[in-house]
């Protein structure tokens, strides 16, 4: 159940944040600390590590948080599962929105007025 909650919290963060990973920091701090998954000091360390590692900031911090929550739940294997749940949760809203836009755009591409533009 903890993994579903991880997915859901990071899904909400990805859905309601506009402006990229750095814009997510206040919402991540609020939600993750409120759930009691990590302390504020640990989360600040995660932010610093996420800044210095390659890849999208939001995915990095979701991965670190999911790993810590999963390992606390049941060890290394659960840490990997937690990382996957949190990481997929934070990118899923963007993927869903992009797929919907592509579907909508492809429907209108066949219209003569759109092709003229």
mmCIF file with all atom_site columns, C-alpha atoms in Angstrom:
data_model
loop_
_atom_site.group_PDB
_atom_site.id
_atom_site.type_symbol
_atom_site.label_atom_id
_atom_site.label_alt_id
_atom_site.label_comp_id
_atom_site.label_asym_id
_atom_site.label_entity_id
_atom_site.label_seq_id
_atom_site.pdbx_PDB_ins_code
_atom_site.Cartn_x
_atom_site.Cartn_y
_atom_site.Cartn_z
_atom_site.occupancy
_atom_site.B_iso_or_equiv
_atom_site.pdbx_formal_charge
_atom_site.auth_seq_id
_atom_site.auth_comp_id
_atom_site.auth_asym_id
_atom_site.auth_atom_id
_atom_site.pdbx_PDB_model_num
ATOM 1   C CA . UNK A 1 1   ? 0.000  0.000  0.000   1.00 0.00 ? 1   UNK A CA 1
ATOM 2   C CA . UNK A 1 2   ? 2.932  2.308  0.695   1.00 0.00 ? 2   UNK A CA 1
ATOM 3   C CA . UNK A 1 3   ? 4.060  1.966  -2.913  1.00 0.00 ? 3   UNK A CA 1
ATOM 4   C CA . UNK A 1 4   ? 0.665  2.962  -4.250  1.00 0.00 ? 4   UNK A CA 1
ATOM 5   C CA . UNK A 1 5   ? 0.779  6.004  -1.972  1.00 0.00 ? 5   UNK A CA 1
ATOM 6   C CA . UNK A 1 6   ? 4.261  6.836  -3.285  1.00 0.00 ? 6   UNK A CA 1
ATOM 7   C CA . UNK A 1 7   ? 2.967  6.686  -6.841  1.00 0.00 ? 7   UNK A CA 1
ATOM 8   C CA . UNK A 1 8   ? -0.110 8.765  -6.002  1.00 0.00 ? 8   UNK A CA 1
ATOM 9   C CA . UNK A 1 9   ? 1.775  11.522 -4.154  1.00 0.00 ? 9   UNK A CA 1
ATOM 10  C CA . UNK A 1 10  ? 4.352  11.910 -6.921  1.00 0.00 ? 10  UNK A CA 1
ATOM 11  C CA . UNK A 1 11  ? 1.616  11.692 -9.577  1.00 0.00 ? 11  UNK A CA 1
ATOM 12  C CA . UNK A 1 12  ? -0.097 14.666 -7.929  1.00 0.00 ? 12  UNK A CA 1
ATOM 13  C CA . UNK A 1 13  ? 3.201  16.545 -7.760  1.00 0.00 ? 13  UNK A CA 1
ATOM 14  C CA . UNK A 1 14  ? 3.820  15.927 -11.459 1.00 0.00 ? 14  UNK A CA 1
ATOM 15  C CA . UNK A 1 15  ? 0.264  16.843 -12.394 1.00 0.00 ? 15  UNK A CA 1
ATOM 16  C CA . UNK A 1 16  ? -0.140 20.077 -10.465 1.00 0.00 ? 16  UNK A CA 1
ATOM 17  C CA . UNK A 1 17  ? 3.306  21.595 -10.890 1.00 0.00 ? 17  UNK A CA 1
ATOM 18  C CA . UNK A 1 18  ? 4.023  23.828 -13.859 1.00 0.00 ? 18  UNK A CA 1
ATOM 19  C CA . UNK A 1 19  ? 7.546  25.049 -14.478 1.00 0.00 ? 19  UNK A CA 1
ATOM 20  C CA . UNK A 1 20  ? 9.804  22.029 -14.199 1.00 0.00 ? 20  UNK A CA 1
ATOM 21  C CA . UNK A 1 21  ? 11.626 20.294 -11.409 1.00 0.00 ? 21  UNK A CA 1
ATOM 22  C CA . UNK A 1 22  ? 12.658 23.352 -9.436  1.00 0.00 ? 22  UNK A CA 1
ATOM 23  C CA . UNK A 1 23  ? 9.055  24.523 -9.260  1.00 0.00 ? 23  UNK A CA 1
ATOM 24  C CA . UNK A 1 24  ? 8.227  21.182 -7.638  1.00 0.00 ? 24  UNK A CA 1
ATOM 25  C CA . UNK A 1 25  ? 10.469 21.697 -4.608  1.00 0.00 ? 25  UNK A CA 1
ATOM 26  C CA . UNK A 1 26  ? 7.862  23.345 -2.316  1.00 0.00 ? 26  UNK A CA 1
ATOM 27  C CA . UNK A 1 27  ? 5.204  20.772 -3.155  1.00 0.00 ? 27  UNK A CA 1
ATOM 28  C CA . UNK A 1 28  ? 7.662  17.883 -2.763  1.00 0.00 ? 28  UNK A CA 1
ATOM 29  C CA . UNK A 1 29  ? 8.783  19.232 0.604   1.00 0.00 ? 29  UNK A CA 1
ATOM 30  C CA . UNK A 1 30  ? 5.199  19.661 1.769   1.00 0.00 ? 30  UNK A CA 1
ATOM 31  C CA . UNK A 1 31  ? 3.914  16.253 0.655   1.00 0.00 ? 31  UNK A CA 1
ATOM 32  C CA . UNK A 1 32  ? 6.925  14.058 1.432   1.00 0.00 ? 32  UNK A CA 1
ATOM 33  C CA . UNK A 1 33  ? 7.581  15.528 4.878   1.00 0.00 ? 33  UNK A CA 1
ATOM 34  C CA . UNK A 1 34  ? 3.840  15.481 5.680   1.00 0.00 ? 34  UNK A CA 1
ATOM 35  C CA . UNK A 1 35  ? 3.715  11.755 4.843   1.00 0.00 ? 35  UNK A CA 1
ATOM 36  C CA . UNK A 1 36  ? 6.612  11.237 7.252   1.00 0.00 ? 36  UNK A CA 1
ATOM 37  C CA . UNK A 1 37  ? 8.721  9.476  4.647   1.00 0.00 ? 37  UNK A CA 1
ATOM 38  C CA . UNK A 1 38  ? 11.838 11.594 5.187   1.00 0.00 ? 38  UNK A CA 1
ATOM 39  C CA . UNK A 1 39  ? 12.836 14.497 7.388   1.00 0.00 ? 39  UNK A CA 1
ATOM 40  C CA . UNK A 1 40  ? 13.213 17.994 6.029   1.00 0.00 ? 40  UNK A CA 1
ATOM 41  C CA . UNK A 1 41  ? 17.006 17.805 6.483   1.00 0.00 ? 41  UNK A CA 1
ATOM 42  C CA . UNK A 1 42  ? 17.199 14.569 4.489   1.00 0.00 ? 42  UNK A CA 1
ATOM 43  C CA . UNK A 1 43  ? 15.043 16.052 1.758   1.00 0.00 ? 43  UNK A CA 1
ATOM 44  C CA . UNK A 1 44  ? 17.366 19.063 1.530   1.00 0.00 ? 44  UNK A CA 1
ATOM 45  C CA . UNK A 1 45  ? 20.237 16.600 1.080   1.00 0.00 ? 45  UNK A CA 1
ATOM 46  C CA . UNK A 1 46  ? 18.229 14.865 -1.670  1.00 0.00 ? 46  UNK A CA 1
ATOM 47  C CA . UNK A 1 47  ? 17.761 18.213 -3.400  1.00 0.00 ? 47  UNK A CA 1
ATOM 48  C CA . UNK A 1 48  ? 21.505 18.846 -3.335  1.00 0.00 ? 48  UNK A CA 1
ATOM 49  C CA . UNK A 1 49  ? 22.261 15.365 -4.680  1.00 0.00 ? 49  UNK A CA 1
ATOM 50  C CA . UNK A 1 50  ? 19.561 15.698 -7.352  1.00 0.00 ? 50  UNK A CA 1
ATOM 51  C CA . UNK A 1 51  ? 21.125 18.953 -8.506  1.00 0.00 ? 51  UNK A CA 1
ATOM 52  C CA . UNK A 1 52  ? 24.537 17.357 -8.957  1.00 0.00 ? 52  UNK A CA 1
ATOM 53  C CA . UNK A 1 53  ? 23.509 14.122 -10.667 1.00 0.00 ? 53  UNK A CA 1
ATOM 54  C CA . UNK A 1 54  ? 22.646 13.865 -14.361 1.00 0.00 ? 54  UNK A CA 1
ATOM 55  C CA . UNK A 1 55  ? 19.040 13.614 -15.413 1.00 0.00 ? 55  UNK A CA 1
ATOM 56  C CA . UNK A 1 56  ? 15.813 15.458 -14.722 1.00 0.00 ? 56  UNK A CA 1
ATOM 57  C CA . UNK A 1 57  ? 15.688 16.972 -11.258 1.00 0.00 ? 57  UNK A CA 1
ATOM 58  C CA . UNK A 1 58  ? 12.156 15.776 -10.454 1.00 0.00 ? 58  UNK A CA 1
ATOM 59  C CA . UNK A 1 59  ? 12.925 12.197 -11.461 1.00 0.00 ? 59  UNK A CA 1
ATOM 60  C CA . UNK A 1 60  ? 16.130 12.188 -9.405  1.00 0.00 ? 60  UNK A CA 1
ATOM 61  C CA . UNK A 1 61  ? 14.434 13.401 -6.238  1.00 0.00 ? 61  UNK A CA 1
ATOM 62  C CA . UNK A 1 62  ? 11.501 11.010 -6.758  1.00 0.00 ? 62  UNK A CA 1
ATOM 63  C CA . UNK A 1 63  ? 13.953 8.135  -7.214  1.00 0.00 ? 63  UNK A CA 1
ATOM 64  C CA . UNK A 1 64  ? 15.877 8.978  -4.047  1.00 0.00 ? 64  UNK A CA 1
ATOM 65  C CA . UNK A 1 65  ? 12.713 9.385  -2.006  1.00 0.00 ? 65  UNK A CA 1
ATOM 66  C CA . UNK A 1 66  ? 11.202 6.165  -3.344  1.00 0.00 ? 66  UNK A CA 1
ATOM 67  C CA . UNK A 1 67  ? 14.397 4.271  -2.570  1.00 0.00 ? 67  UNK A CA 1
ATOM 68  C CA . UNK A 1 68  ? 14.467 5.453  1.032   1.00 0.00 ? 68  UNK A CA 1
ATOM 69  C CA . UNK A 1 69  ? 10.781 4.709  1.584   1.00 0.00 ? 69  UNK A CA 1
ATOM 70  C CA . UNK A 1 70  ? 11.043 1.266  -0.037  1.00 0.00 ? 70  UNK A CA 1
ATOM 71  C CA . UNK A 1 71  ? 14.165 0.286  1.892   1.00 0.00 ? 71  UNK A CA 1
ATOM 72  C CA . UNK A 1 72  ? 12.518 1.347  5.146   1.00 0.00 ? 72  UNK A CA 1
ATOM 73  C CA . UNK A 1 73  ? 9.554  -0.815 4.194   1.00 0.00 ? 73  UNK A CA 1
ATOM 74  C CA . UNK A 1 74  ? 11.495 -3.987 3.468   1.00 0.00 ? 74  UNK A CA 1
ATOM 75  C CA . UNK A 1 75  ? 15.066 -3.789 2.207   1.00 0.00 ? 75  UNK A CA 1
ATOM 76  C CA . UNK A 1 76  ? 16.929 -3.258 -1.050  1.00 0.00 ? 76  UNK A CA 1
ATOM 77  C CA . UNK A 1 77  ? 14.431 -4.933 -3.379  1.00 0.00 ? 77  UNK A CA 1
ATOM 78  C CA . UNK A 1 78  ? 11.652 -2.802 -1.982  1.00 0.00 ? 78  UNK A CA 1
ATOM 79  C CA . UNK A 1 79  ? 13.893 0.237  -2.410  1.00 0.00 ? 79  UNK A CA 1
ATOM 80  C CA . UNK A 1 80  ? 14.057 -0.433 -6.136  1.00 0.00 ? 80  UNK A CA 1
ATOM 81  C CA . UNK A 1 81  ? 10.279 -0.899 -6.264  1.00 0.00 ? 81  UNK A CA 1
ATOM 82  C CA . UNK A 1 82  ? 9.771  2.345  -4.344  1.00 0.00 ? 82  UNK A CA 1
ATOM 83  C CA . UNK A 1 83  ? 12.102 4.191  -6.706  1.00 0.00 ? 83  UNK A CA 1
ATOM 84  C CA . UNK A 1 84  ? 10.187 2.887  -9.714  1.00 0.00 ? 84  UNK A CA 1
ATOM 85  C CA . UNK A 1 85  ? 6.790  3.806  -8.246  1.00 0.00 ? 85  UNK A CA 1
ATOM 86  C CA . UNK A 1 86  ? 7.824  7.345  -7.330  1.00 0.00 ? 86  UNK A CA 1
ATOM 87  C CA . UNK A 1 87  ? 9.715  7.968  -10.577 1.00 0.00 ? 87  UNK A CA 1
ATOM 88  C CA . UNK A 1 88  ? 6.899  6.666  -12.747 1.00 0.00 ? 88  UNK A CA 1
ATOM 89  C CA . UNK A 1 89  ? 4.412  8.679  -10.708 1.00 0.00 ? 89  UNK A CA 1
ATOM 90  C CA . UNK A 1 90  ? 6.180  11.971 -11.311 1.00 0.00 ? 90  UNK A CA 1
ATOM 91  C CA . UNK A 1 91  ? 6.507  11.474 -15.093 1.00 0.00 ? 91  UNK A CA 1
ATOM 92  C CA . UNK A 1 92  ? 3.145  9.786  -15.763 1.00 0.00 ? 92  UNK A CA 1
ATOM 93  C CA . UNK A 1 93  ? 1.080  13.018 -15.897 1.00 0.00 ? 93  UNK A CA 1
ATOM 94  C CA . UNK A 1 94  ? 3.401  14.520 -18.512 1.00 0.00 ? 94  UNK A CA 1
ATOM 95  C CA . UNK A 1 95  ? 3.311  11.371 -20.612 1.00 0.00 ? 95  UNK A CA 1
ATOM 96  C CA . UNK A 1 96  ? -0.488 11.188 -20.431 1.00 0.00 ? 96  UNK A CA 1
ATOM 97  C CA . UNK A 1 97  ? -0.889 14.856 -21.395 1.00 0.00 ? 97  UNK A CA 1
ATOM 98  C CA . UNK A 1 98  ? 1.561  14.534 -24.312 1.00 0.00 ? 98  UNK A CA 1
ATOM 99  C CA . UNK A 1 99  ? -0.240 11.446 -25.628 1.00 0.00 ? 99  UNK A CA 1
ATOM 100 C CA . UNK A 1 100 ? -3.594 13.268 -25.436 1.00 0.00 ? 100 UNK A CA 1
ATOM 101 C CA . UNK A 1 101 ? -2.193 16.317 -27.251 1.00 0.00 ? 101 UNK A CA 1
ATOM 102 C CA . UNK A 1 102 ? -0.708 14.121 -29.987 1.00 0.00 ? 102 UNK A CA 1
ATOM 103 C CA . UNK A 1 103 ? -4.021 12.298 -30.417 1.00 0.00 ? 103 UNK A CA 1
ATOM 104 C CA . UNK A 1 104 ? -5.904 15.589 -30.628 1.00 0.00 ? 104 UNK A CA 1
ATOM 105 C CA . UNK A 1 105 ? -3.343 17.146 -32.940 1.00 0.00 ? 105 UNK A CA 1
ATOM 106 C CA . UNK A 1 106 ? -3.333 14.155 -35.287 1.00 0.00 ? 106 UNK A CA 1
ATOM 107 C CA . UNK A 1 107 ? -7.116 14.376 -35.621 1.00 0.00 ? 107 UNK A CA 1
ATOM 108 C CA . UNK A 1 108 ? -6.941 18.005 -36.714 1.00 0.00 ? 108 UNK A CA 1
ATOM 109 C CA . UNK A 1 109 ? -3.986 17.564 -39.095 1.00 0.00 ? 109 UNK A CA 1
ATOM 110 C CA . UNK A 1 110 ? -6.306 16.113 -41.749 1.00 0.00 ? 110 UNK A CA 1
ATOM 111 C CA . UNK A 1 111 ? -8.529 19.212 -41.764 1.00 0.00 ? 111 UNK A CA 1
ATOM 112 C CA . UNK A 1 112 ? -7.935 21.389 -44.856 1.00 0.00 ? 112 UNK A CA 1
ATOM 113 C CA . UNK A 1 113 ? -7.911 24.629 -42.850 1.00 0.00 ? 113 UNK A CA 1
ATOM 114 C CA . UNK A 1 114 ? -5.165 23.308 -40.575 1.00 0.00 ? 114 UNK A CA 1
ATOM 115 C CA . UNK A 1 115 ? -3.101 22.104 -43.524 1.00 0.00 ? 115 UNK A CA 1
ATOM 116 C CA . UNK A 1 116 ? -3.341 25.543 -45.134 1.00 0.00 ? 116 UNK A CA 1
ATOM 117 C CA . UNK A 1 117 ? -1.825 27.157 -42.041 1.00 0.00 ? 117 UNK A CA 1
#
